[in-house]
XYZ file of C-alpha atoms in Angstrom:
351
model
C 0.000 0.000 0.000
C 1.436 3.346 -1.007
C -0.169 6.675 -0.050
C -0.713 8.686 -3.200
C 1.905 11.364 -3.741
C 3.922 10.564 -0.634
C 7.497 9.466 -0.071
C 7.097 5.726 -0.240
C 8.647 5.065 -3.614
C 11.694 3.623 -1.859
C 9.668 1.914 -0.331
C 6.431 0.244 28.722
C 8.663 2.736 31.613
C 5.535 4.906 31.392
C 2.338 3.013 30.589
C 0.250 4.008 27.596
C -1.615 7.212 28.274
C -5.334 7.599 27.696
C -6.039 9.718 24.596
C -8.915 12.053 23.907
C -12.128 10.522 22.643
C -12.083 9.936 18.921
C -14.511 12.467 17.467
C -14.788 12.765 13.663
C -13.687 16.187 12.509
C -14.481 18.047 9.328
C -12.919 16.290 6.380
C -10.096 17.993 4.569
C -10.095 18.406 0.784
C -7.199 16.002 0.293
C -6.855 12.834 -1.761
C -5.828 9.827 0.312
C -5.609 6.105 -0.310
C -7.780 3.757 1.776
C -5.914 1.143 3.786
C -6.098 -2.461 2.664
C -9.028 -4.337 4.120
C -10.846 -1.155 5.176
C -13.829 -1.709 2.939
C -13.007 1.272 0.737
C -12.237 1.502 -2.943
C -9.721 -0.793 -4.554
C -6.192 -0.009 -3.358
C -4.514 2.602 -5.485
C -7.763 4.240 -6.560
C -8.472 7.853 -5.760
C -11.631 8.904 -4.015
C -12.262 12.531 -3.072
C -12.796 13.425 0.517
C -15.477 15.943 1.304
C -15.022 19.467 2.538
C -16.122 20.968 5.815
C -19.508 19.239 5.607
C -18.035 15.767 6.215
C -18.407 12.858 3.787
C -20.009 13.738 0.485
C -23.756 13.181 0.951
C -26.982 13.507 -0.947
C -30.078 15.293 0.371
C -31.213 12.150 2.173
C -27.911 11.805 4.009
C -26.658 8.875 1.928
C -23.326 8.869 0.171
C -23.815 9.585 -3.542
C -24.264 6.339 -5.445
C -25.054 4.378 -2.316
C -28.824 4.616 -2.601
C -31.498 6.006 -0.251
C -31.100 5.071 3.356
C -27.624 3.581 2.898
C -25.016 5.496 4.833
C -21.328 4.911 5.391
C -19.349 5.771 8.486
C -17.013 8.714 8.102
C -13.514 7.528 7.154
C -10.887 7.415 9.854
C -7.869 9.456 8.762
C -4.393 8.395 9.927
C -1.378 10.646 9.311
C 2.188 9.466 9.926
C 5.050 11.883 10.656
C 8.688 11.153 11.329
C 11.827 9.651 9.845
C 12.944 6.317 8.388
C 11.463 4.386 11.317
C 7.970 5.491 10.292
C 8.721 5.516 6.565
C 9.108 1.752 6.942
C 12.821 1.233 6.304
C 13.708 -2.361 7.110
C 10.374 -3.830 6.013
C 10.358 -4.267 2.256
C 7.288 -5.698 0.560
C 6.611 -5.789 -3.187
C 9.827 -3.857 -3.748
C 8.886 -0.911 -1.528
C 9.157 0.073 2.123
C 5.966 -0.837 3.987
C 6.528 -0.555 7.739
C 4.594 -0.608 10.975
C 2.319 2.328 10.153
C 0.919 0.703 7.002
C 0.435 -2.573 8.891
C -1.371 -0.719 11.681
C -3.568 1.188 9.216
C -4.870 -2.121 7.870
C -6.262 -3.001 11.314
C -7.912 0.264 12.331
C -11.256 0.186 10.489
C -14.413 -1.288 11.932
C -17.395 -2.632 9.957
C -18.568 -0.195 7.309
C -15.643 2.170 7.891
C -12.686 3.119 5.717
C -9.218 4.172 6.812
C -7.499 6.899 4.818
C -3.777 6.745 5.466
C -1.043 9.164 4.470
C 2.629 8.667 5.310
C 4.616 11.902 5.392
C 7.692 10.378 7.064
C 11.023 10.819 5.272
C 14.265 8.955 5.882
C 16.795 11.196 7.626
C 14.191 13.690 8.862
C 15.067 15.842 11.847
C 12.618 17.441 14.257
C 13.092 20.656 12.279
C 11.925 18.897 9.105
C 8.880 17.459 10.824
C 7.947 20.853 12.275
C 8.508 22.852 9.089
C 7.282 20.485 6.391
C 5.378 17.473 7.668
C 3.252 18.963 10.453
C 1.540 21.665 8.344
C 0.545 19.071 5.739
C -0.729 16.699 8.420
C -2.779 19.405 10.144
C -4.399 20.296 6.812
C -5.658 16.700 6.563
C -7.510 16.984 9.899
C -6.465 13.452 10.924
C -8.215 11.488 13.642
C -4.952 9.678 14.446
C -1.466 11.109 13.992
C 1.791 9.386 14.867
C 4.887 11.465 15.583
C 8.128 9.536 16.141
C 11.263 11.614 15.673
C 14.520 12.387 17.416
C 17.088 9.729 16.609
C 18.519 11.759 13.723
C 18.702 14.814 15.975
C 20.896 12.867 18.399
C 23.190 11.911 15.511
C 23.919 15.515 14.493
C 26.782 17.631 15.727
C 24.431 20.547 16.450
C 22.154 18.614 18.806
C 20.319 20.923 21.203
C 17.701 19.462 23.538
C 16.021 22.841 24.000
C 15.419 23.282 20.283
C 14.221 19.690 19.979
C 11.724 20.184 22.825
C 10.314 23.380 21.305
C 9.882 21.809 17.905
C 8.234 18.633 19.165
C 5.968 20.616 21.464
C 4.838 22.734 18.531
C 4.145 19.709 16.328
C 2.146 17.875 18.994
C 0.240 21.034 19.949
C -0.804 21.718 16.359
C -2.047 18.161 15.805
C -3.761 18.108 19.188
C -5.550 21.360 18.329
C -6.669 19.790 15.037
C -8.407 17.037 17.012
C -5.975 14.175 16.438
C -5.297 11.367 18.879
C -1.509 11.292 19.089
C 0.730 8.233 18.863
C 4.291 8.614 20.108
C 7.256 6.382 20.890
C 10.580 6.878 22.593
C 13.858 5.699 21.148
C 16.327 2.872 21.696
C 19.939 3.769 22.390
C 21.805 3.869 19.040
C 25.201 3.381 20.673
C 24.035 0.238 22.404
C 22.274 -1.042 19.287
C 25.424 -0.528 17.228
C 27.688 -1.975 19.921
C 29.893 1.124 20.074
C 32.707 1.328 22.646
C 31.757 3.099 25.864
C 33.501 6.448 25.193
C 31.516 6.770 21.961
C 28.293 5.223 23.237
C 27.900 7.317 26.398
C 27.454 10.708 24.670
C 24.793 9.209 22.397
C 23.097 7.564 25.386
C 22.887 10.923 27.177
C 21.264 12.500 24.132
C 18.837 9.617 23.778
C 17.855 9.864 27.470
C 17.210 13.594 27.075
C 15.100 13.106 23.954
C 13.081 10.345 25.609
C 12.482 12.455 28.708
C 11.076 15.223 26.515
C 8.947 12.743 24.545
C 7.556 11.245 27.776
C 6.726 14.650 29.241
C 5.057 15.996 26.118
C 3.206 12.718 25.490
C 1.725 12.895 28.982
C 0.852 16.540 28.488
C -1.075 15.794 25.288
C -2.589 12.473 26.378
C -0.754 10.542 23.672
C -0.799 6.778 23.172
C 2.834 6.036 23.935
C 5.040 3.039 23.139
C 8.260 2.670 25.116
C 10.633 1.328 22.473
C 13.670 1.874 24.699
C 12.581 -1.062 26.849
C 15.018 -4.017 26.773
C 12.206 -6.255 25.550
C 12.525 -4.409 22.250
C 16.218 -3.642 22.091
C 17.545 -7.031 23.247
C 15.600 -9.134 20.740
C 17.833 -9.072 17.664
C 15.172 -10.888 15.646
C 13.224 -7.635 15.571
C 16.017 -5.602 13.982
C 17.419 -5.371 10.492
C 21.045 -5.825 9.494
C 21.932 -2.193 10.260
C 20.742 -2.586 13.891
C 19.099 0.828 13.701
C 15.857 -0.010 11.876
C 13.377 -2.758 12.677
C 13.161 -5.673 10.284
C 9.788 -7.001 9.171
C 9.216 -8.784 12.486
C 10.110 -5.598 14.337
C 7.729 -3.461 12.290
C 4.996 -6.039 12.846
C 5.700 -6.020 16.580
C 5.435 -2.211 16.706
C 2.192 -2.285 14.701
C 0.781 -4.971 16.976
C 1.719 -3.076 20.139
C 0.104 0.139 18.917
C -2.963 -1.833 17.785
C -3.388 -3.314 21.272
C -3.137 0.102 22.917
C -5.636 1.605 20.492
C -8.021 -1.367 20.696
C -8.163 -1.002 24.474
C -9.621 2.447 23.886
C -11.940 1.467 21.069
C -9.808 3.207 18.464
C -8.712 0.109 16.529
C -11.641 -2.024 15.440
C -10.133 -4.224 12.769
C -7.955 -7.343 13.048
C -4.566 -7.011 14.713
C -1.559 -7.225 12.387
C -0.060 -10.689 12.188
C 3.247 -11.011 14.051
C 4.502 -13.517 11.488
C 6.751 -12.320 8.686
C 5.269 -12.530 5.200
C 8.569 -12.043 3.392
C 11.617 -14.347 3.613
C 14.443 -12.904 5.723
C 17.393 -11.533 3.768
C 20.137 -13.999 3.050
C 23.625 -13.504 4.406
C 24.751 -12.434 0.952
C 21.942 -9.856 0.730
C 22.758 -8.569 4.190
C 26.452 -8.274 3.364
C 25.628 -6.450 0.139
C 23.355 -4.015 1.969
C 25.975 -3.286 4.610
C 28.627 -2.766 1.924
C 26.466 -0.358 -0.093
C 23.598 1.384 1.670
C 25.044 0.751 5.130
C 28.445 2.143 4.216
C 26.778 5.176 2.645
C 24.880 5.814 5.874
C 28.091 5.647 7.921
C 29.919 7.999 5.548
C 27.109 10.556 5.584
C 26.927 10.527 9.374
C 30.706 10.551 9.722
C 30.987 13.890 7.930
C 28.500 15.413 10.342
C 28.659 13.579 13.659
C 31.962 11.751 13.923
C 34.300 14.732 14.450
C 32.237 16.018 17.361
C 31.595 12.524 18.689
C 35.353 11.975 18.859
C 35.656 15.212 20.857
C 32.908 14.041 23.194
C 34.675 10.695 23.555
C 37.837 12.624 24.390
C 35.952 14.385 27.180
C 34.797 11.024 28.488
C 38.367 9.744 28.603
C 39.689 12.905 30.254
C 37.097 12.710 33.025
C 37.767 9.025 33.446
C 41.462 9.831 33.754
C 40.930 12.327 36.559
C 38.415 10.078 38.307
C 35.364 12.319 37.831
C 33.629 10.461 34.972
C 30.791 10.480 34.215
C 29.509 12.929 36.841
C 30.194 16.355 35.281
C 29.061 15.290 31.832
C 25.851 13.761 33.165
C 25.205 16.886 35.221
C 25.649 19.135 32.201
C 23.149 17.071 30.199
C 20.673 17.061 33.085
C 20.904 20.833 33.437
C 20.192 21.315 29.733
C 17.268 18.888 29.926
C 15.785 20.630 32.961
C 15.964 23.972 31.176
C 14.307 22.480 28.067
C 11.462 20.971 30.079
C 10.958 24.163 32.073
C 10.757 26.203 28.883
C 8.198 23.943 27.218
C 6.151 22.573 30.127
C 6.011 25.941 31.875
C 3.986 27.533 29.080
């Protein structure tokens, strides 16, 4: 399933928080593709969505072409924002990235209801990209559900600033909340641990990840989001869930994420279709395919990040070693990160 016109050509710590009631909003004049199995038009077809009056109706209240007295529930609109995790990288089906969000969309609709799903996530997206480009488009769709999972790429940039990240994420969640969307969020696994980096390199990334997750937890609670704690060892320690790069879920991982979100939504009456199957539908990559990926796409990823992150990460690792040498590690560095996090939370939560 590919949302029309979107970037899919390449393809619990805190318990879940109770979201707002799902109330259909005015439908936006946007063309979306119904999810598979939602009872809508054939996949890949285009059906217009009504304007501020809701679904297109005749004088008797029926959808045009559906006959007198036959009505159809308003479609449930699901917008997906974020980076490669939400784009579906790691779960290739029919030559394209599919991912957890598409799998979840297939299980949202109840009897007589359609799901209209649009994936705005882009590989490599930062919080700044989500705030500037994805969020305005999502708000215009007036989604009933909106997932926002972002932050790992911010932690992998030399200019990481937890205060800026908090302001951007707060703005994105606030705009979608004001548009009436139930929010889905997730925190992040530790990239240094996932990649098996040595401690002097892993610790700076772990501090950034902890700061990002603290902001995500606080803002998720503030907005009543449905939250999935993907930093839990149950996710990070099961290598069967992860692809060869150890940064993106494989098909089983995407299915596990979709299933976990489906359970949380079903508990609140917001997912009324069948849960996604946990069983992989595609054969796992062979060792040769994995080696080829690591030698091509994986090497490209490392080179791109090395130009941006590695020089500063080496400086941060140098700080780690210096403090270890004088017997103060990791105290001062942890304290500096905690001070920055406290200031970020005060600035956003104090509004």
